[in-house]
C-alpha positions as CSV (number, residue, x, y, z in Angstrom):
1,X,157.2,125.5,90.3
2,X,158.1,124.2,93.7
3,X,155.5,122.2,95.3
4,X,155.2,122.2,99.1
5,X,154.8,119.4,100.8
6,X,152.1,117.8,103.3
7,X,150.0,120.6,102.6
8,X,145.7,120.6,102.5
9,X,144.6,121.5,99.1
10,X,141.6,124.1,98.8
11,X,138.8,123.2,100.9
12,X,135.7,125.5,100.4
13,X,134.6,128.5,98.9
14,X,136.3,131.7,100.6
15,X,140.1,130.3,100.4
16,X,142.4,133.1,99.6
17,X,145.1,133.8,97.2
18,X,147.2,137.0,97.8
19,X,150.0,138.0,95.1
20,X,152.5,140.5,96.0
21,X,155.7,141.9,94.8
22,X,159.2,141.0,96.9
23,X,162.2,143.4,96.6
24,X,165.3,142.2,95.9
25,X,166.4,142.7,99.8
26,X,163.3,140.7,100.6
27,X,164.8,138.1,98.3
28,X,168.2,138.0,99.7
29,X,167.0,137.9,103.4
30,X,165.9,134.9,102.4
31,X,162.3,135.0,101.8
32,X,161.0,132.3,99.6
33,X,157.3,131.6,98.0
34,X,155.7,128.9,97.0
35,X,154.8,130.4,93.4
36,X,157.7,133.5,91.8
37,X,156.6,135.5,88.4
38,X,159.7,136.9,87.3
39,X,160.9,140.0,85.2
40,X,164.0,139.7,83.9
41,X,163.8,143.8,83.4
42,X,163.3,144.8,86.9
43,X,164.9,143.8,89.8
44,X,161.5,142.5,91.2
45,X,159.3,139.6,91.1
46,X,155.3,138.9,92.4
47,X,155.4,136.2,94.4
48,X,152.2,134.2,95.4
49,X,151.6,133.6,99.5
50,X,149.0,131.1,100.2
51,X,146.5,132.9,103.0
52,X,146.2,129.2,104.4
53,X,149.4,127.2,103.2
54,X,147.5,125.7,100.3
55,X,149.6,124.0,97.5
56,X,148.4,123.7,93.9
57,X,147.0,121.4,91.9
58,X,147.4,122.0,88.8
59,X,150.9,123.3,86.6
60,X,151.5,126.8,86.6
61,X,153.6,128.6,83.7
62,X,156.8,130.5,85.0
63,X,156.0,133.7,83.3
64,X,158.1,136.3,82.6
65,X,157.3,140.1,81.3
66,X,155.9,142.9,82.4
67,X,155.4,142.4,86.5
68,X,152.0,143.8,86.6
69,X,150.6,142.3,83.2
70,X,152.3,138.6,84.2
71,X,150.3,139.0,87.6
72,X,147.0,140.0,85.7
73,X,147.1,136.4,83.6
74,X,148.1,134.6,86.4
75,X,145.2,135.7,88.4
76,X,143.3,135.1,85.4
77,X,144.7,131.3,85.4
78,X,144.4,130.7,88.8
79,X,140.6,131.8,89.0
80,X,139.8,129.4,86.2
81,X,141.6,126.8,87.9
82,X,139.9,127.2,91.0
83,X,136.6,128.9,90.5
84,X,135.6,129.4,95.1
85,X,139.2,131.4,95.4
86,X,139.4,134.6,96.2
87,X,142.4,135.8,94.4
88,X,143.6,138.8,95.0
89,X,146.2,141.1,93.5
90,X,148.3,143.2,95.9
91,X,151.2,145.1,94.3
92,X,153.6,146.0,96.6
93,X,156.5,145.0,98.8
94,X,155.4,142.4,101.0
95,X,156.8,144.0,103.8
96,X,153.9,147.0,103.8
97,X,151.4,144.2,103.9
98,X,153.5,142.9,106.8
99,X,153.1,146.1,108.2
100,X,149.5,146.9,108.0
101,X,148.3,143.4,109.5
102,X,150.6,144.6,112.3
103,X,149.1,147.7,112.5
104,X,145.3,146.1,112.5
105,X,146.6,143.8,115.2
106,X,147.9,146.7,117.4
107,X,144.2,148.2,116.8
108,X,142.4,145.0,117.8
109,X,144.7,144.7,121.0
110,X,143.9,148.5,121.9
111,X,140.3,148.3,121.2
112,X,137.9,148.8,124.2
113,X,134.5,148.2,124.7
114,X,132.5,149.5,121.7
115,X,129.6,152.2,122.1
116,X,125.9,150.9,121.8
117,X,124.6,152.3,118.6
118,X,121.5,154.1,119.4
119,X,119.0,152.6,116.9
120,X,120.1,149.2,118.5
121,X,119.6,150.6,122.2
122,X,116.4,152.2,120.5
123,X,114.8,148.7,119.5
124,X,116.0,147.0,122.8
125,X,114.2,149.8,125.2
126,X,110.9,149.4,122.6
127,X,111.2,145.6,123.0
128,X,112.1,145.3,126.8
129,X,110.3,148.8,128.3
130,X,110.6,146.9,132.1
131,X,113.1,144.1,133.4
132,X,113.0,141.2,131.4
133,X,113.4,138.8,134.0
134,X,111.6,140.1,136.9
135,X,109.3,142.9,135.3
136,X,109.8,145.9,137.4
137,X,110.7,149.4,136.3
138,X,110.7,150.4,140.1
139,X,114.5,150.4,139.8
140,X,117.1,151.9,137.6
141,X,116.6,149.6,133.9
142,X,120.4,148.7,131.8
143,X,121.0,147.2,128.8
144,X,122.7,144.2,129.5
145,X,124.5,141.9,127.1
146,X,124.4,137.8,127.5
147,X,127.8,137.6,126.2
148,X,130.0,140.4,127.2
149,X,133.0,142.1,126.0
150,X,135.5,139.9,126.7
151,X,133.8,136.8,126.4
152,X,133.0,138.4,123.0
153,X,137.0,138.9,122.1
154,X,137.5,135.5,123.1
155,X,135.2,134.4,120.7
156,X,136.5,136.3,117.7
157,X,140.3,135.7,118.3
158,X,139.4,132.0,118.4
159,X,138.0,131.9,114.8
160,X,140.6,131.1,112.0
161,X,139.9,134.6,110.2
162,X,141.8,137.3,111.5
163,X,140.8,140.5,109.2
164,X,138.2,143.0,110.7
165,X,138.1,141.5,113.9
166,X,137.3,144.9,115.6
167,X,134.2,145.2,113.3
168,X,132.9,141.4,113.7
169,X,132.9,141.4,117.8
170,X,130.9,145.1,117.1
171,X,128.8,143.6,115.6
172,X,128.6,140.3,117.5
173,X,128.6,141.8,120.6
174,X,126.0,144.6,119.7
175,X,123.8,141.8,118.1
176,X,120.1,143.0,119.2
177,X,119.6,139.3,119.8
178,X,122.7,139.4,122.7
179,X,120.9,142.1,124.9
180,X,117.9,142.9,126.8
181,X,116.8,145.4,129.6
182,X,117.9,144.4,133.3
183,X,117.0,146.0,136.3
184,X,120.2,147.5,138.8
185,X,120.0,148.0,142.2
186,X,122.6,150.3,143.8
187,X,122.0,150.1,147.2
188,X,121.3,146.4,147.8
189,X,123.2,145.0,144.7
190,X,119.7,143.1,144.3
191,X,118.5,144.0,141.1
192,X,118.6,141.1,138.2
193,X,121.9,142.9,136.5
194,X,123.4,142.9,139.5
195,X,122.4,138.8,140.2
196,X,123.5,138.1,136.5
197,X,126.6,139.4,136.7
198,X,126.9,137.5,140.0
199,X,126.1,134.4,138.1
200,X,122.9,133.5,140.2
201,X,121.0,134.2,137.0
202,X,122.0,131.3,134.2
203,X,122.8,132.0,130.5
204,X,119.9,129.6,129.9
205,X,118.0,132.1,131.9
206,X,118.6,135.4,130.3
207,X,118.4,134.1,126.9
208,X,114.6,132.7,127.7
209,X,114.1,136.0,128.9
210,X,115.5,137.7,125.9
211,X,113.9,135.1,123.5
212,X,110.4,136.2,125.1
213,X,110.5,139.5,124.0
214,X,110.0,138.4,120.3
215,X,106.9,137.2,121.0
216,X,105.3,140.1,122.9
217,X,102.7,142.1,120.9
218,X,104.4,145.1,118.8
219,X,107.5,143.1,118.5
220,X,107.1,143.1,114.7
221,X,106.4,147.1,114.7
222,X,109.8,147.6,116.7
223,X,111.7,145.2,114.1
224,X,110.1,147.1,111.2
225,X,111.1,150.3,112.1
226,X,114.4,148.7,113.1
227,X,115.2,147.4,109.5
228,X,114.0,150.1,107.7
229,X,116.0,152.9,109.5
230,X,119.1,150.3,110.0
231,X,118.5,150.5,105.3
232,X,117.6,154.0,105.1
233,X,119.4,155.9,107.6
234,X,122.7,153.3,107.5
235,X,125.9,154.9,109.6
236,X,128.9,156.9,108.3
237,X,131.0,155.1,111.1
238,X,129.2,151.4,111.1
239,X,128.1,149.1,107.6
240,X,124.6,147.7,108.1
241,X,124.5,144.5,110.3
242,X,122.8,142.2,107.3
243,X,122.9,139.4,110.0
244,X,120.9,141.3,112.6
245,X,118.6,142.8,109.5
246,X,117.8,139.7,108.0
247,X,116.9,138.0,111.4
248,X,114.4,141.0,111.9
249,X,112.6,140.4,108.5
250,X,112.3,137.0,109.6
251,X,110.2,138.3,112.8
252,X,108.5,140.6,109.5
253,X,107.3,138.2,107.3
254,X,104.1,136.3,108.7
255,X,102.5,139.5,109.9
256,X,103.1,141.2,106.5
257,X,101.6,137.6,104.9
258,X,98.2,138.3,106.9
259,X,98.2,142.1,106.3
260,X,99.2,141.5,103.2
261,X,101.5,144.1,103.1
262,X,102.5,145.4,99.5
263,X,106.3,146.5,98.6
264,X,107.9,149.1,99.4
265,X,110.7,151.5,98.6
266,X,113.6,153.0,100.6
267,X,116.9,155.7,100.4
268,X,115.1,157.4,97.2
269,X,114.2,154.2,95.5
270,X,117.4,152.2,96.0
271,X,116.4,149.7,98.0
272,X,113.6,147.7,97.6
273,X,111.8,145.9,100.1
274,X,109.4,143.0,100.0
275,X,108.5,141.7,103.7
276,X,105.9,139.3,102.9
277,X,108.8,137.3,100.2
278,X,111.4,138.2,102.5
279,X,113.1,140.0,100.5
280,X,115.7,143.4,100.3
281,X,116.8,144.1,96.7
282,X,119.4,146.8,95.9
283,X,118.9,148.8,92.3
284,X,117.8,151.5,90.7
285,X,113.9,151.3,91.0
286,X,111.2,153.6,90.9
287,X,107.2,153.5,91.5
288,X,107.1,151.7,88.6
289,X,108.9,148.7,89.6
290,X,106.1,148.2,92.8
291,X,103.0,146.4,92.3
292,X,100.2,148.6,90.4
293,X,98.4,151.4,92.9
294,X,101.6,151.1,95.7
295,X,104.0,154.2,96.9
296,X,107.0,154.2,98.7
297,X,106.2,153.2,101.8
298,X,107.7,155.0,104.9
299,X,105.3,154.3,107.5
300,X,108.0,152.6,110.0
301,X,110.6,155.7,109.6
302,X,111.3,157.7,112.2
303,X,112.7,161.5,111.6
304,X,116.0,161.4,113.6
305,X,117.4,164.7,114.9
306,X,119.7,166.9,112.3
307,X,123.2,164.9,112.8
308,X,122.8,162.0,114.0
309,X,124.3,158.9,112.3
């Protein structure tokens, strides 16, 4: 095995190993690997691509056989050698995975600003039902984000992980904790949106503001009902936001300490969830599996129209 050299060797827990299979025109344009499996049988070998440019530390075999089985024990090898990779086994010509991160880069380039979802805009309107800087509701109220769009992009293209970027700056910039209500003024351009977007209203200021709203009273109630439809109802088009759930249940847990709020169950006993602990379990349970004389609780779930998502 050729070594490469000047190289970092793994660093933490999420390094990634991808194994594909090169074509013999792949192979005489040139491309090389770090790491070949060959089969003498078929013109066609797996070749291992470090995600990061990591070499190896230990000796690899150079097997030979079947292409797929060879693949299966060297990911087999290389997991015991390095128990934080992520190896994964991709068979196919390199070029088609070439191709798709092209295509998910063409998609990320093309992507404009994403559409509120409206259980997020539902818990910011419950939290913030005037301006949360000035108080009024004598003028027209907007969502407004503290870090917008592009700010947002900027953010996510400057992070070394390039998959799902679309999804990760949805769900950054739709983060409950990035938005509040603002007051717009038309006419005058006076209204706080307009003055924050001006810049005469600091960062500092509008996250004070927004940071205010968690301590109003019936902020827990609007979290609750927040994390138990964001669990219950989920979106066809959207995974659940586990960041933006957990930091709810963290708003959850000292009023369900003094209530003393027992368990609950959720999605036809699926999820279980235990606010006072803190806690969201995914099985199979039943009444049964709830303290003694509790039901499924669905006391913060609100009936949505037929269709919505």
């Amino acid at each position: 095995m050729d070594q490469v050299p000047d190289l970092p060797r793994p660093r933490q827990r999420g390094d990634q190993l991808s194994l594909y299979a090169s074509t013999a025109s792949e192979e005489a344009e040139g491309v090389t690997a770090t790491l070949k499996i060959t089969d003498p049988r078929e013109p066609r070998s797996v070749t291992g691509w470090w995600d990061d440019l990591v070499e190896f530390e230990v000796e690899l075999p150079q097997l030979e056989g079947d292409v797929f089985a060879a693949a299966l024990r060297l990911t087999k090898r290389l997991q015991q050698a390095y128990p934080g990779l992520d190896v994964q086994l991709r068979m196919g010509p390199r070029a088609a995975w070439r191709a798709r991160a092209a295509q998910q880069q063409a998609e990320w380039e093309a992507m404009k600003r994403p559409r509120l979802p409206p259980r997020v805009e539902d818990l910011i309107k419950q939290l913030s039902p005037e301006c949360s800087i000035c108080g009024t509701t004598a003028l027209e109220l907007q969502i407004a984000h503290i870090v917008d769009w592009p700010d947002t992009r900027r953010l996510v293209e400057a992070e070394p992980f390039k998959k799902d970027m679309p999804l990760r700056a949805t769900l950054m910039f739709h983060n409950p904790w990035n938005m509040l209500r603002l007051c717009r003024d038309y006419v005058r351009r006076s209204g706080c949106h307009d003055r924050q977007e001006r810049g005469e209203i600091t960062v500092q200021e509008v996250q004070a503001a927004r940071a205010a709203l968690d301590l109003l009273p019936g902020a827990d109630r609007a979290y609750g009902a927040f994390l138990d439809q964001g669990l219950q109802v989920g979106s066809r088009k959207l995974p659940i936001d586990m960041n933006a759930i957990g930091a709810a249940m963290t708003h959850l847990i000292a009023p369900a300490q003094q209530a003393d709020r027992e368990s609950y169950l959720l999605r036809q006993g699926s999820i279980a969830v235990d606010r006072a602990q803190g806690s969201i379990r995914w099985g199979n349970y039943n009444c049964s599996d709830l303290p003694e004389g509790t039901e499924p609780d669905h006391s913060d779930e609100a009936s949505l129209p037929e269709g919505e998502d």
